[in-house]
Coordinates of C-alpha atoms in Angstrom, one line a residue:
Chain A
M1 CA -17.4 20.5 -29.7
L2 CA -14.9 22.0 -27.5
F3 CA -14.0 18.4 -26.0
D4 CA -13.7 17.0 -29.5
R5 CA -12.2 19.6 -30.7
H6 CA -8.8 20.1 -28.7
A7 CA -9.1 16.2 -26.4
P8 CA -6.9 15.3 -28.3
K9 CA -4.3 17.3 -28.1
I10 CA -5.1 18.5 -24.9
E11 CA -4.7 14.4 -24.0
R12 CA -2.1 14.7 -25.3
L13 CA -0.3 17.1 -23.3
L14 CA -1.0 15.6 -19.6
W15 CA 0.6 12.1 -21.3
S16 CA 3.8 14.8 -21.8
L17 CA 3.8 15.6 -18.6
L18 CA 2.7 13.4 -16.7
G19 CA 3.4 10.4 -19.1
P20 CA 2.2 6.9 -18.5
E21 CA -0.1 7.8 -15.4
P22 CA -3.6 6.1 -14.7
E23 CA -4.7 9.6 -13.3
A24 CA -4.3 11.6 -17.4
E25 CA -8.2 10.5 -17.0
D26 CA -9.4 12.0 -14.8
L27 CA -6.8 15.0 -15.5
L28 CA -8.3 15.6 -18.8
H29 CA -11.9 15.4 -17.2
E30 CA -10.5 17.8 -14.4
V31 CA -9.3 20.5 -17.0
F32 CA -12.8 20.2 -18.6
L33 CA -14.6 20.5 -16.5
R34 CA -12.2 23.7 -15.1
A35 CA -12.7 25.3 -18.8
L36 CA -16.1 24.8 -19.2
E37 CA -17.3 25.5 -15.5
G38 CA -15.2 28.7 -16.1
I39 CA -15.3 29.6 -19.9
H40 CA -16.4 32.9 -18.6
D41 CA -13.4 34.0 -17.6
L42 CA -11.5 34.1 -21.0
E43 CA -11.5 37.5 -22.5
E44 CA -10.7 36.5 -26.4
P45 CA -12.6 33.8 -27.9
A46 CA -9.9 33.5 -30.2
R47 CA -7.5 32.1 -27.7
L48 CA -9.4 29.2 -26.5
K49 CA -6.9 27.0 -27.8
S50 CA -4.3 28.3 -25.7
W51 CA -6.5 29.1 -22.7
L52 CA -6.9 25.7 -22.5
T53 CA -3.2 24.5 -23.1
G54 CA -2.4 26.8 -19.8
I55 CA -5.3 24.9 -18.1
A56 CA -4.3 21.8 -18.5
V57 CA -0.7 23.1 -17.6
H58 CA -1.6 24.3 -14.5
T59 CA -3.4 21.2 -14.0
G60 CA -0.6 19.2 -14.9
R61 CA 1.7 21.4 -12.4
E62 CA -0.7 20.8 -9.5
W63 CA -1.1 16.8 -9.6
I64 CA 2.8 16.6 -9.8
R65 CA 2.7 18.8 -6.8
R66 CA 0.8 17.2 -4.9
R67 CA 2.7 13.8 -6.3
V68 CA 6.1 15.1 -4.5
R69 CA 4.1 16.1 -1.2
R70 CA 2.4 12.5 -0.9
R71 CA 5.0 11.2 -2.0
W72 CA 7.6 12.8 0.5
L73 CA 5.2 13.3 3.7
R74 CA 3.2 10.0 2.4
F75 CA 0.2 10.2 3.2
V76 CA -0.3 7.7 0.8
D77 CA 1.9 6.3 -1.5
E78 CA 0.9 3.4 -3.4
V79 CA 1.0 3.2 -6.7
P80 CA -0.8 2.0 -8.8
E81 CA -1.2 0.5 -12.0
R82 CA 0.5 2.7 -15.6
P83 CA -0.7 2.1 -18.1
A84 CA 1.3 -0.5 -20.8
I85 CA 3.1 1.3 -23.8
A86 CA 3.4 -0.4 -26.6
A87 CA 6.5 0.9 -28.4
S88 CA 10.0 -1.5 -28.8
P89 CA 11.6 -2.9 -25.4
E90 CA 14.5 0.2 -25.1
I91 CA 11.6 2.2 -25.9
N92 CA 10.2 1.4 -23.5
E93 CA 12.2 1.3 -21.2
A94 CA 13.7 4.8 -22.2
T95 CA 10.4 6.4 -21.1
R96 CA 9.3 5.2 -17.5
C97 CA 14.3 5.8 -17.5
T98 CA 13.0 10.0 -18.5
F99 CA 9.7 9.9 -15.9
E100 CA 12.2 8.3 -13.5
V101 CA 14.3 11.4 -14.0
L102 CA 11.6 13.7 -14.1
H103 CA 10.2 12.6 -11.1
G104 CA 13.1 13.7 -9.3
M105 CA 13.1 17.6 -10.9
S106 CA 11.5 20.4 -9.1
P107 CA 7.7 20.3 -11.0
D108 CA 8.6 23.3 -12.4
D109 CA 12.1 21.8 -13.8
R110 CA 9.6 18.8 -15.1
V111 CA 6.9 21.1 -16.2
V112 CA 9.3 22.5 -19.2
F113 CA 11.3 20.5 -21.0
S114 CA 8.3 18.6 -20.3
L115 CA 6.8 21.2 -23.0
R116 CA 10.2 21.9 -24.9
F117 CA 11.2 18.0 -25.4
I118 CA 8.6 15.9 -24.9
E119 CA 5.5 17.8 -26.5
G120 CA 8.1 19.7 -28.7
M121 CA 6.4 23.5 -28.1
E122 CA 8.1 26.2 -28.9
L123 CA 9.3 28.0 -26.4
A124 CA 7.4 30.6 -26.8
D125 CA 4.5 28.6 -26.9
V126 CA 5.7 27.0 -23.3
A127 CA 6.5 31.0 -22.5
V128 CA 2.6 30.7 -22.8
A129 CA 1.9 27.9 -21.4
C130 CA 3.6 28.7 -17.7
D131 CA 2.9 32.3 -18.6
V132 CA 5.9 33.6 -18.1
S133 CA 8.1 35.4 -20.5
L134 CA 10.2 34.2 -22.8
S135 CA 13.3 35.0 -21.2
T136 CA 11.7 33.6 -18.3
A137 CA 10.7 30.5 -20.4
K138 CA 14.3 30.3 -21.8
R139 CA 16.5 30.3 -18.4
R140 CA 14.0 27.6 -16.7
I141 CA 14.0 25.4 -20.3
K142 CA 18.1 25.4 -20.1
D143 CA 17.9 25.1 -16.6
A144 CA 15.6 21.8 -16.3
E145 CA 17.7 20.9 -19.5
K146 CA 21.4 20.4 -17.4
H147 CA 19.9 19.2 -14.4
F148 CA 18.3 16.2 -16.5
V149 CA 21.3 15.7 -18.6
S150 CA 23.3 15.6 -15.2
R151 CA 20.4 12.9 -14.2
A152 CA 19.9 11.3 -17.2
R153 CA 24.0 10.4 -18.1
R154 CA 23.6 8.5 -14.8
V155 CA 20.8 5.8 -16.3
P156 CA 22.1 3.4 -19.0
A157 CA 19.1 4.0 -20.8
L158 CA 18.9 7.4 -21.6
V159 CA 23.2 7.2 -22.6
P160 CA 22.6 7.0 -25.2
W161 CA 20.0 10.0 -26.7
I162 CA 22.6 12.2 -24.3
E163 CA 26.1 11.4 -24.6
E164 CA 25.8 10.4 -28.8
G165 CA 22.7 13.2 -29.5
G166 CA 20.1 11.6 -30.2
R167 CA 19.7 7.3 -31.2
W168 CA 18.1 7.8 -34.8
T169 CA 20.4 10.6 -35.7
S170 CA 23.6 8.8 -34.2
E171 CA 22.3 6.0 -36.8
Chain B
M1 CA 20.7 22.6 -32.3
D2 CA 23.3 21.7 -30.4
E3 CA 24.3 18.4 -30.3
R4 CA 22.8 17.5 -26.3
V5 CA 19.8 19.1 -26.8
K6 CA 19.6 17.8 -30.6
G7 CA 20.0 15.0 -28.3
L8 CA 17.2 15.7 -26.0
A9 CA 14.8 16.9 -28.7
G10 CA 15.7 13.0 -30.3
L11 CA 14.7 11.4 -27.0
G12 CA 11.8 13.3 -25.7
E13 CA 10.0 12.7 -29.7
D14 CA 11.4 8.8 -29.0
V15 CA 9.3 9.5 -25.8
S16 CA 6.0 11.6 -27.2
R17 CA 5.6 9.0 -29.8
S18 CA 5.2 5.7 -27.0
L19 CA 2.8 7.7 -24.9
E20 CA 0.8 8.4 -27.9
E21 CA 0.1 4.6 -29.1
A22 CA 0.0 3.7 -25.8
R23 CA -2.3 7.4 -24.9
V24 CA -4.8 6.5 -28.0
A25 CA -4.7 2.6 -26.9
S26 CA -6.2 3.4 -23.6
G27 CA -9.3 4.8 -24.5
G28 CA -9.7 7.7 -22.0
A29 CA -11.0 10.5 -23.8
A30 CA -14.0 8.7 -25.4
R31 CA -14.6 7.4 -20.6
V32 CA -14.4 11.5 -20.6
R33 CA -16.5 12.2 -22.8
M34 CA -19.2 10.1 -21.5
R35 CA -18.6 11.7 -18.1
L36 CA -19.3 15.0 -19.5
V37 CA -21.8 13.8 -21.1
A38 CA -23.7 12.5 -18.4
D39 CA -23.0 15.4 -16.0
P40 CA -22.2 18.3 -17.9
P41 CA -20.3 21.1 -15.5
K42 CA -22.2 24.5 -15.3
P43 CA -20.3 27.4 -16.4
K44 CA -20.1 29.9 -13.9
R45 CA -21.0 33.3 -13.9
R46 CA -18.8 36.2 -12.7
A47 CA -19.8 38.7 -10.4
A48 CA -18.6 41.5 -13.0
P49 CA -18.7 40.6 -15.8
K50 CA -18.0 43.2 -17.8
K51 CA -18.7 44.3 -21.5
S52 CA -15.6 42.4 -23.6
A53 CA -17.1 39.4 -22.4
K54 CA -20.3 40.1 -24.7
K55 CA -18.2 37.3 -26.7
T56 CA -17.1 35.1 -24.1
R57 CA -20.2 34.9 -23.0
Y58 CA -22.0 34.6 -26.9
L59 CA -18.9 31.8 -26.5
A60 CA -20.1 29.8 -23.3
V61 CA -23.8 29.3 -25.6
V62 CA -21.6 27.7 -28.2
A63 CA -19.5 25.5 -26.3
A64 CA -23.0 24.8 -23.7
A65 CA -25.7 24.2 -27.0
A66 CA -22.7 22.3 -28.8
L67 CA -22.3 19.9 -25.4
A68 CA -26.0 19.7 -25.2
A69 CA -26.0 18.9 -29.4
A70 CA -23.3 16.2 -28.8
A71 CA -25.2 14.9 -25.4
L72 CA -28.0 14.1 -27.2
P73 CA -26.8 11.4 -29.4
I74 CA -25.1 9.4 -26.5
L75 CA -28.0 9.3 -24.5
A76 CA -30.6 8.3 -26.7
H77 CA -27.9 5.1 -27.5
H78 CA -26.8 4.4 -23.9
R79 CA -29.4 6.3 -21.6
A80 CA -32.6 6.2 -23.5
P81 CA -32.3 2.8 -26.5
E82 CA -35.9 3.5 -28.9
P83 CA -38.3 1.8 -26.6
R84 CA -38.1 -2.1 -27.2
P85 CA -40.7 -5.0 -26.8
D86 CA -38.1 -7.5 -24.0
L87 CA -37.7 -4.2 -22.2
E88 CA -39.9 -1.6 -19.3
P89 CA -39.1 2.1 -20.0
V90 CA -37.8 3.1 -17.2
A91 CA -39.8 6.5 -16.5
Q92 CA -43.2 4.4 -16.4
A93 CA -41.7 1.7 -14.4
P94 CA -43.5 1.7 -10.9
V95 CA -41.3 -0.4 -8.8
D96 CA -38.1 -0.4 -10.7
L97 CA -35.4 -2.6 -9.5
T98 CA -32.6 -1.5 -7.2
F99 CA -28.9 -2.7 -7.5
E100 CA -26.4 -1.6 -4.6
H101 CA -22.5 -1.8 -5.3
A102 CA -19.6 -2.3 -3.1
S103 CA -22.4 -1.2 0.2
E104 CA -23.2 1.7 -2.5
K105 CA -26.9 2.2 -3.5
G106 CA -26.0 2.0 -7.3
L107 CA -27.0 4.7 -9.1
V108 CA -28.5 4.8 -13.1
G109 CA -26.2 5.9 -16.0
A110 CA -23.2 6.6 -12.8
F111 CA -19.4 5.3 -14.6
L112 CA -18.6 1.6 -12.5
A113 CA -14.9 0.4 -12.6
A114 CA -14.1 -2.2 -10.9
P115 CA -10.1 -1.5 -9.1
P116 CA -7.6 -3.7 -11.3
A117 CA -6.6 -5.8 -9.0
A118 CA -10.0 -6.6 -7.6
D119 CA -13.4 -7.9 -9.1
L120 CA -16.6 -5.1 -8.4
P121 CA -20.0 -7.3 -7.9
L122 CA -23.4 -5.6 -8.5
T123 CA -26.0 -7.0 -6.4
F124 CA -29.7 -6.8 -7.0
S125 CA -33.1 -6.7 -5.4
D126 CA -33.8 -9.3 -8.0
G127 CA -31.0 -11.5 -6.8
T128 CA -29.1 -11.3 -9.9
R129 CA -25.2 -10.7 -9.4
I130 CA -23.4 -9.9 -12.1
V131 CA -19.9 -9.2 -11.2
L132 CA -17.1 -7.0 -13.3
S133 CA -13.5 -8.8 -13.4
P134 CA -10.7 -6.6 -12.8
S135 CA -9.5 -3.3 -14.7
T136 CA -13.5 -3.8 -16.8
R137 CA -16.2 0.2 -17.2
A138 CA -19.4 -0.2 -17.5
R139 CA -22.4 1.5 -16.7
V140 CA -26.3 0.2 -15.1
S141 CA -27.2 3.2 -18.1
Q142 CA -31.6 1.4 -17.6
I143 CA -33.1 -0.1 -14.6
G144 CA -36.3 -1.9 -15.6
P145 CA -39.1 -3.8 -12.4
K146 CA -38.6 -6.9 -14.7
G147 CA -34.4 -6.9 -15.6
A148 CA -31.7 -4.2 -16.6
R149 CA -29.7 -2.9 -19.4
L150 CA -25.8 -2.8 -18.5
L151 CA -23.5 -1.3 -20.9
V152 CA -20.2 -2.6 -21.4
E153 CA -16.9 -0.5 -22.1
S154 CA -14.7 -3.5 -21.7
G155 CA -13.5 -6.0 -19.4
K156 CA -14.8 -9.2 -18.5
L157 CA -18.1 -10.2 -16.8
H158 CA -20.1 -12.6 -15.3
A159 CA -24.1 -12.8 -15.0
D160 CA -26.4 -14.9 -12.7
V161 CA -29.1 -13.6 -14.4
V162 CA -32.2 -15.1 -11.7
H163 CA -35.1 -16.4 -13.7
T164 CA -38.2 -15.2 -13.0
G165 CA -40.4 -16.3 -16.1
D166 CA -40.4 -12.9 -17.2
A167 CA -36.9 -11.0 -16.4
K168 CA -35.7 -8.6 -18.8
W169 CA -32.4 -8.1 -18.7
A170 CA -29.7 -7.2 -21.1
V171 CA -26.1 -6.0 -21.6
E172 CA -24.7 -3.6 -24.5
A173 CA -21.5 -4.2 -25.4
G174 CA -20.1 -2.0 -27.9
P175 CA -22.4 -3.1 -31.8
F176 CA -23.7 -5.8 -29.7
E177 CA -26.2 -6.2 -27.4
V178 CA -26.6 -9.6 -25.2
R179 CA -30.5 -10.1 -24.6
V180 CA -31.1 -12.5 -21.1
T181 CA -34.1 -13.7 -20.3
G182 CA -32.4 -15.6 -16.9
T183 CA -29.1 -17.5 -16.6
S184 CA -25.6 -18.2 -16.4
F185 CA -23.2 -16.5 -18.6
D186 CA -19.5 -14.5 -18.8
L187 CA -18.6 -12.1 -21.1
A188 CA -15.4 -10.5 -22.6
F189 CA -15.9 -7.6 -24.6
D190 CA -12.2 -5.7 -26.2
P191 CA -13.4 -2.3 -27.7
R192 CA -10.0 -2.0 -29.5
D193 CA -11.4 -5.2 -32.6
E194 CA -14.6 -4.6 -31.2
S195 CA -14.6 -8.5 -30.3
I196 CA -17.2 -10.4 -27.6
V197 CA -16.5 -14.2 -26.1
V198 CA -19.9 -14.9 -24.8
S199 CA -20.2 -18.6 -23.0
L200 CA -22.6 -19.6 -21.4
A201 CA -22.7 -22.3 -18.3
E202 CA -26.9 -22.0 -17.8
G203 CA -29.6 -21.2 -19.3
S204 CA -29.6 -19.0 -23.2
V205 CA -29.1 -15.9 -24.3
V206 CA -29.4 -13.9 -28.1
V207 CA -26.6 -11.4 -29.5
T208 CA -27.9 -8.9 -32.1
G209 CA -24.5 -6.9 -33.5
C210 CA -22.5 -6.7 -36.5
M211 CA -21.1 -9.3 -39.1
L212 CA -24.2 -11.2 -36.6
E213 CA -27.3 -12.5 -38.2
S214 CA -30.9 -9.9 -37.4
D215 CA -32.3 -11.4 -35.6
G216 CA -29.2 -13.1 -33.8
R217 CA -27.9 -15.9 -33.1
R218 CA -28.7 -18.1 -29.2
V219 CA -26.3 -18.7 -27.3
S220 CA -27.5 -22.0 -25.4
R221 CA -25.4 -23.9 -22.4
G222 CA -22.0 -25.1 -22.9
E223 CA -21.9 -23.1 -26.0
Q224 CA -19.0 -20.4 -26.1
L225 CA -19.4 -17.6 -29.2
H226 CA -16.5 -15.4 -29.9
V227 CA -17.9 -12.5 -33.5
S228 CA -15.5 -10.1 -34.3
C229 CA -16.1 -6.9 -36.7
K230 CA -13.7 -8.1 -38.3
Q231 CA -13.6 -11.6 -38.4
P232 CA -17.1 -13.8 -38.9
P233 CA -18.1 -15.3 -35.8
T234 CA -17.2 -19.3 -34.7
T235 CA -19.9 -21.3 -31.9
V236 CA -18.1 -23.5 -29.9
T237 CA -18.9 -26.0 -28.0
P238 CA -16.2 -26.9 -25.4
S239 CA -17.3 -30.2 -24.0
A240 CA -15.9 -28.7 -20.6
L241 CA -15.8 -24.3 -20.2
P242 CA -11.9 -23.3 -18.8
D243 CA -12.0 -21.8 -15.8
A244 CA -11.3 -18.4 -16.4
V245 CA -13.3 -16.6 -18.8
P246 CA -12.8 -16.5 -22.5
T247 CA -11.1 -13.8 -23.5
P248 CA -11.2 -12.1 -27.8
T249 CA -8.7 -13.4 -28.8
A250 CA -7.8 -17.0 -27.1
K251 CA -9.4 -19.5 -29.2
K252 CA -11.0 -22.4 -28.4
S253 CA -7.7 -24.9 -28.0
A254 CA -4.5 -23.4 -25.8
P255 CA -2.1 -22.2 -27.7
A256 CA 1.6 -23.4 -27.6
P257 CA 3.7 -21.8 -25.0
S258 CA 5.2 -19.7 -27.1
A259 CA 2.1 -18.3 -28.3
V260 CA 1.2 -16.3 -24.7
V261 CA 4.7 -14.3 -25.0
T262 CA 4.0 -13.3 -28.1
L263 CA 0.6 -12.7 -26.8
A264 CA 1.8 -10.7 -23.6
K265 CA 4.4 -9.0 -26.0
E266 CA 1.8 -8.1 -28.2
G267 CA 0.5 -6.3 -24.7
K268 CA -2.5 -8.7 -25.1
H269 CA -1.8 -8.7 -21.4
A270 CA -5.3 -10.5 -20.5
E271 CA -5.8 -12.8 -23.3
A272 CA -2.2 -13.9 -22.9
I273 CA -3.7 -14.9 -18.8
A274 CA -6.0 -16.7 -20.3
A275 CA -4.1 -18.4 -22.9
A276 CA -1.7 -19.3 -20.0
E277 CA -4.4 -20.6 -17.8
A278 CA -6.9 -22.4 -20.5
Q279 CA -3.3 -24.7 -20.4
G280 CA -2.8 -25.2 -17.6
F281 CA -0.5 -21.8 -15.4
G282 CA 1.8 -23.9 -14.3
V283 CA 2.2 -26.3 -16.5
T284 CA 3.5 -23.0 -18.7
C285 CA 5.7 -21.8 -16.7
D286 CA 7.4 -25.0 -16.6
S287 CA 7.6 -24.6 -20.5
L288 CA 9.3 -21.0 -20.2
T289 CA 12.8 -20.0 -19.8
G290 CA 14.0 -16.5 -17.6
A291 CA 13.1 -14.7 -19.3
E292 CA 9.7 -15.8 -20.3
L293 CA 8.2 -16.6 -17.8
L294 CA 9.3 -12.3 -16.6
V295 CA 7.3 -11.4 -19.5
L296 CA 4.9 -13.2 -18.2
A297 CA 4.9 -12.0 -14.7
D298 CA 4.7 -9.0 -16.7
A299 CA 1.2 -9.3 -18.6
A300 CA 0.1 -10.7 -15.3
R301 CA 0.5 -7.6 -13.6
Y302 CA -1.5 -5.4 -15.6
A303 CA -3.8 -8.2 -16.2
G304 CA -4.4 -7.2 -12.2
K305 CA -3.2 -10.6 -11.7
F306 CA -1.0 -10.3 -9.1
D307 CA -1.1 -14.1 -7.6
R308 CA -0.6 -15.2 -11.2
A309 CA 2.7 -13.2 -11.7
G310 CA 3.9 -14.5 -8.1
E311 CA 3.8 -17.8 -9.9
A312 CA 5.6 -16.8 -12.9
L313 CA 7.9 -14.8 -10.4
L314 CA 8.2 -18.1 -8.4
A315 CA 8.5 -20.1 -10.9
A316 CA 10.9 -18.1 -12.3
R317 CA 13.2 -18.3 -9.0
R318 CA 13.2 -21.5 -8.3
R319 CA 13.9 -23.2 -11.7
F320 CA 16.6 -20.5 -13.3
P321 CA 18.6 -19.8 -9.7
K322 CA 21.7 -17.7 -9.3
S323 CA 20.0 -16.0 -12.6
D324 CA 19.4 -13.0 -14.2
A325 CA 16.4 -13.9 -14.1
A326 CA 15.8 -14.6 -10.9
A327 CA 17.6 -11.7 -10.1
S328 CA 15.4 -9.4 -11.6
A329 CA 11.6 -11.7 -10.7
A330 CA 12.7 -11.0 -7.3
F331 CA 12.9 -7.0 -7.2
E332 CA 9.6 -7.5 -9.5
L333 CA 7.7 -9.6 -6.4
G334 CA 9.2 -6.7 -4.4
R335 CA 7.9 -4.5 -5.9
I336 CA 3.7 -6.1 -6.3
A337 CA 5.0 -7.5 -2.1
F338 CA 5.3 -3.4 -1.7
D339 CA 2.7 -1.9 -3.3
V340 CA -0.6 -4.2 -3.7
R341 CA 0.0 -6.5 -0.7
H342 CA 1.2 -3.4 1.3
D343 CA 3.1 -6.4 2.8
L344 CA 6.3 -3.9 3.9
D345 CA 8.6 -6.5 5.9
A346 CA 8.5 -8.9 2.7
A347 CA 8.3 -5.9 0.1
G348 CA 12.4 -5.2 1.6
D349 CA 13.4 -9.1 2.2
W350 CA 12.1 -9.1 -1.4
F351 CA 14.6 -6.0 -2.9
D352 CA 17.3 -7.1 0.4
T353 CA 17.0 -10.4 -2.1
Y354 CA 18.6 -9.2 -5.4
L355 CA 19.6 -6.5 -3.4
A356 CA 22.6 -9.4 -2.2
E357 CA 22.5 -11.4 -5.7
R358 CA 22.9 -8.7 -7.9
P359 CA 24.2 -5.5 -5.5
N360 CA 25.8 -3.7 -8.3
G361 CA 22.4 -5.1 -11.0
P362 CA 20.5 -2.6 -13.3
L363 CA 17.7 -2.2 -10.4
A364 CA 20.5 -1.8 -7.8
R365 CA 19.6 1.6 -7.4
E366 CA 15.6 1.4 -7.4
A367 CA 16.7 -1.6 -5.1
T368 CA 18.3 0.3 -2.6
G369 CA 16.0 3.5 -2.2
R370 CA 12.7 0.7 -1.7
A371 CA 14.4 -2.0 1.0
L372 CA 14.7 2.1 2.8
E373 CA 11.8 3.1 2.5
A374 CA 9.7 -0.4 2.9
R375 CA 11.2 -0.5 6.1
H376 CA 11.1 2.9 6.8
R377 CA 7.6 2.7 6.6
A378 CA 7.4 -0.8 8.8
G379 CA 8.9 1.6 12.0
D380 CA 12.7 -0.6 11.5
G381 CA 14.3 2.6 11.8
T382 CA 17.5 0.6 11.8
R383 CA 17.3 -1.3 8.8
A384 CA 16.4 1.5 7.4
E385 CA 19.7 4.0 8.2
R386 CA 21.3 1.6 7.3
M387 CA 20.1 1.2 3.6
A388 CA 19.9 5.3 4.1
V389 CA 23.4 5.1 4.4
R390 CA 24.5 3.1 1.8
Y391 CA 21.8 4.8 -1.1
L392 CA 23.5 8.1 0.2
A393 CA 27.2 7.0 -0.2
A394 CA 26.6 5.1 -3.9
Y395 CA 23.1 7.4 -5.1
P396 CA 23.1 10.8 -3.8
D397 CA 21.4 12.1 -5.8
G398 CA 19.0 9.6 -6.6
P399 CA 15.4 9.8 -6.2
H400 CA 15.1 8.7 -2.9
A401 CA 18.3 10.7 -1.7
Q402 CA 16.1 13.2 0.5
L403 CA 14.0 10.4 2.4
A404 CA 17.8 8.3 3.1
R405 CA 18.8 11.8 4.7
K406 CA 15.1 12.7 6.8
I407 CA 15.4 9.4 7.4
I408 CA 19.8 9.9 8.7
A409 CA 19.1 12.9 10.6
Q410 CA 16.2 11.0 12.5
G411 CA 18.6 8.5 13.3
G412 CA 16.3 6.7 11.2
V413 CA 13.0 6.6 13.1
D414 CA 10.0 9.4 11.6
R415 CA 6.6 8.3 13.9

């Protein structure tokens, strides 16, 4: 089944883009609704995986944009309870701070950063997922990286990774 | 790879790992699957399909067929179980019961999710009332003239089933089924360890499912059955059932305060709060350290029990004045006032309190931003502008910087 085969990866991708947000479940539903409704738009069945990834990235980016608009235009500004993360307090705090920093970045920067560094995608895959050329993807990632690091340097919980070349590798 | 990129990759890996654990624990995909199966989307045809779309159409047919095939066992399990002698068939019943929730007509098979901070009562036309506790997820999967079948995905409920002599009700929770004729009971189901707790206030029920006898286990008034697919069942007869619905891991005797904190740290938020309530929430608060009270408050927030969170935070401020815990408690009280109670004045006051006690504390930036936002939304232009100036001076690139500039540009007024 399309859902059973691809949902875990798509759900993980959405979590990478959004962080631990309760809306992730609704977005996963939306991605598969769009996919199942628009399956006729898929020209090459072999591209199913990257096609689904593209829908997920597009849906995630739309949500981030809506979130940014909502935050600044303040139509509604409720902060729902987020799913709990059962990691160590240190990692938990780093995760929270990472998404706090990402919230302050532009949606495009945030998406490419999350795909590259949290989802761990290769450059070429980021380009396909964002529907841009490889050189554009490289440039955006470079910019996003710069923006993230300049903000993260001021967040004590993230400094071990930013300043010391990685918490695990530095030990 | 340079050091900076290596650091980011390391951070990304750690974040990804922590997200993955939370994602798997959330069970979101399973619920989405059920939603898709309950209401499958139809592929939309293109206006002018190209020749090359042949493969795609084939794929669409395969996908739709696969979805339908996958739906069958689920529908068979959740929506159309094999005919049972104790439940009337759905379609053949001439006058089925109806039900409402939040003043809306309830639909059989529709997904019901109680909000994080409130109960969701279901009222049936025969007078039966089932109250889903905060964050509980369920469906009325079948309904007939003498009763209904409720499917609980996770969470807790309290049921008052009207005894009519031939009432036929059932609650399904994972591998368990509770058959009811007319009674009042509490049920808690945790899908993570497939455990169920059934506590009877009145009447009796029969529980079937894994680890139980083939003909089920009868639970009578005053008894509490705790059974998990991983542990043998235990039936206890407490002299008085606790006020709160016990959760799957709650035991008969009240755990020590440290056990409450352990449960909270393990992410078993509802269990931690139930355990604290079982031994008296105030007593628990009086026995914990400042840091532990913050942990308890977090657990209460995650369990949707904001009153309890407030109690724990106020206890931290009362018992440990001037401590870091007291300052953090002020910040958390501000967040609850802002996010949950929508009491903007109170929120602003709590954030101000934090800033007065810890002007350079780890939460100072967020407290300043939240304070300016609360004052601004409350229409207090003077204090919003003052806080906006303070924010920009300290955090010109912070997440509230744009709002702060806007407030200053408009002289603190945005309405």
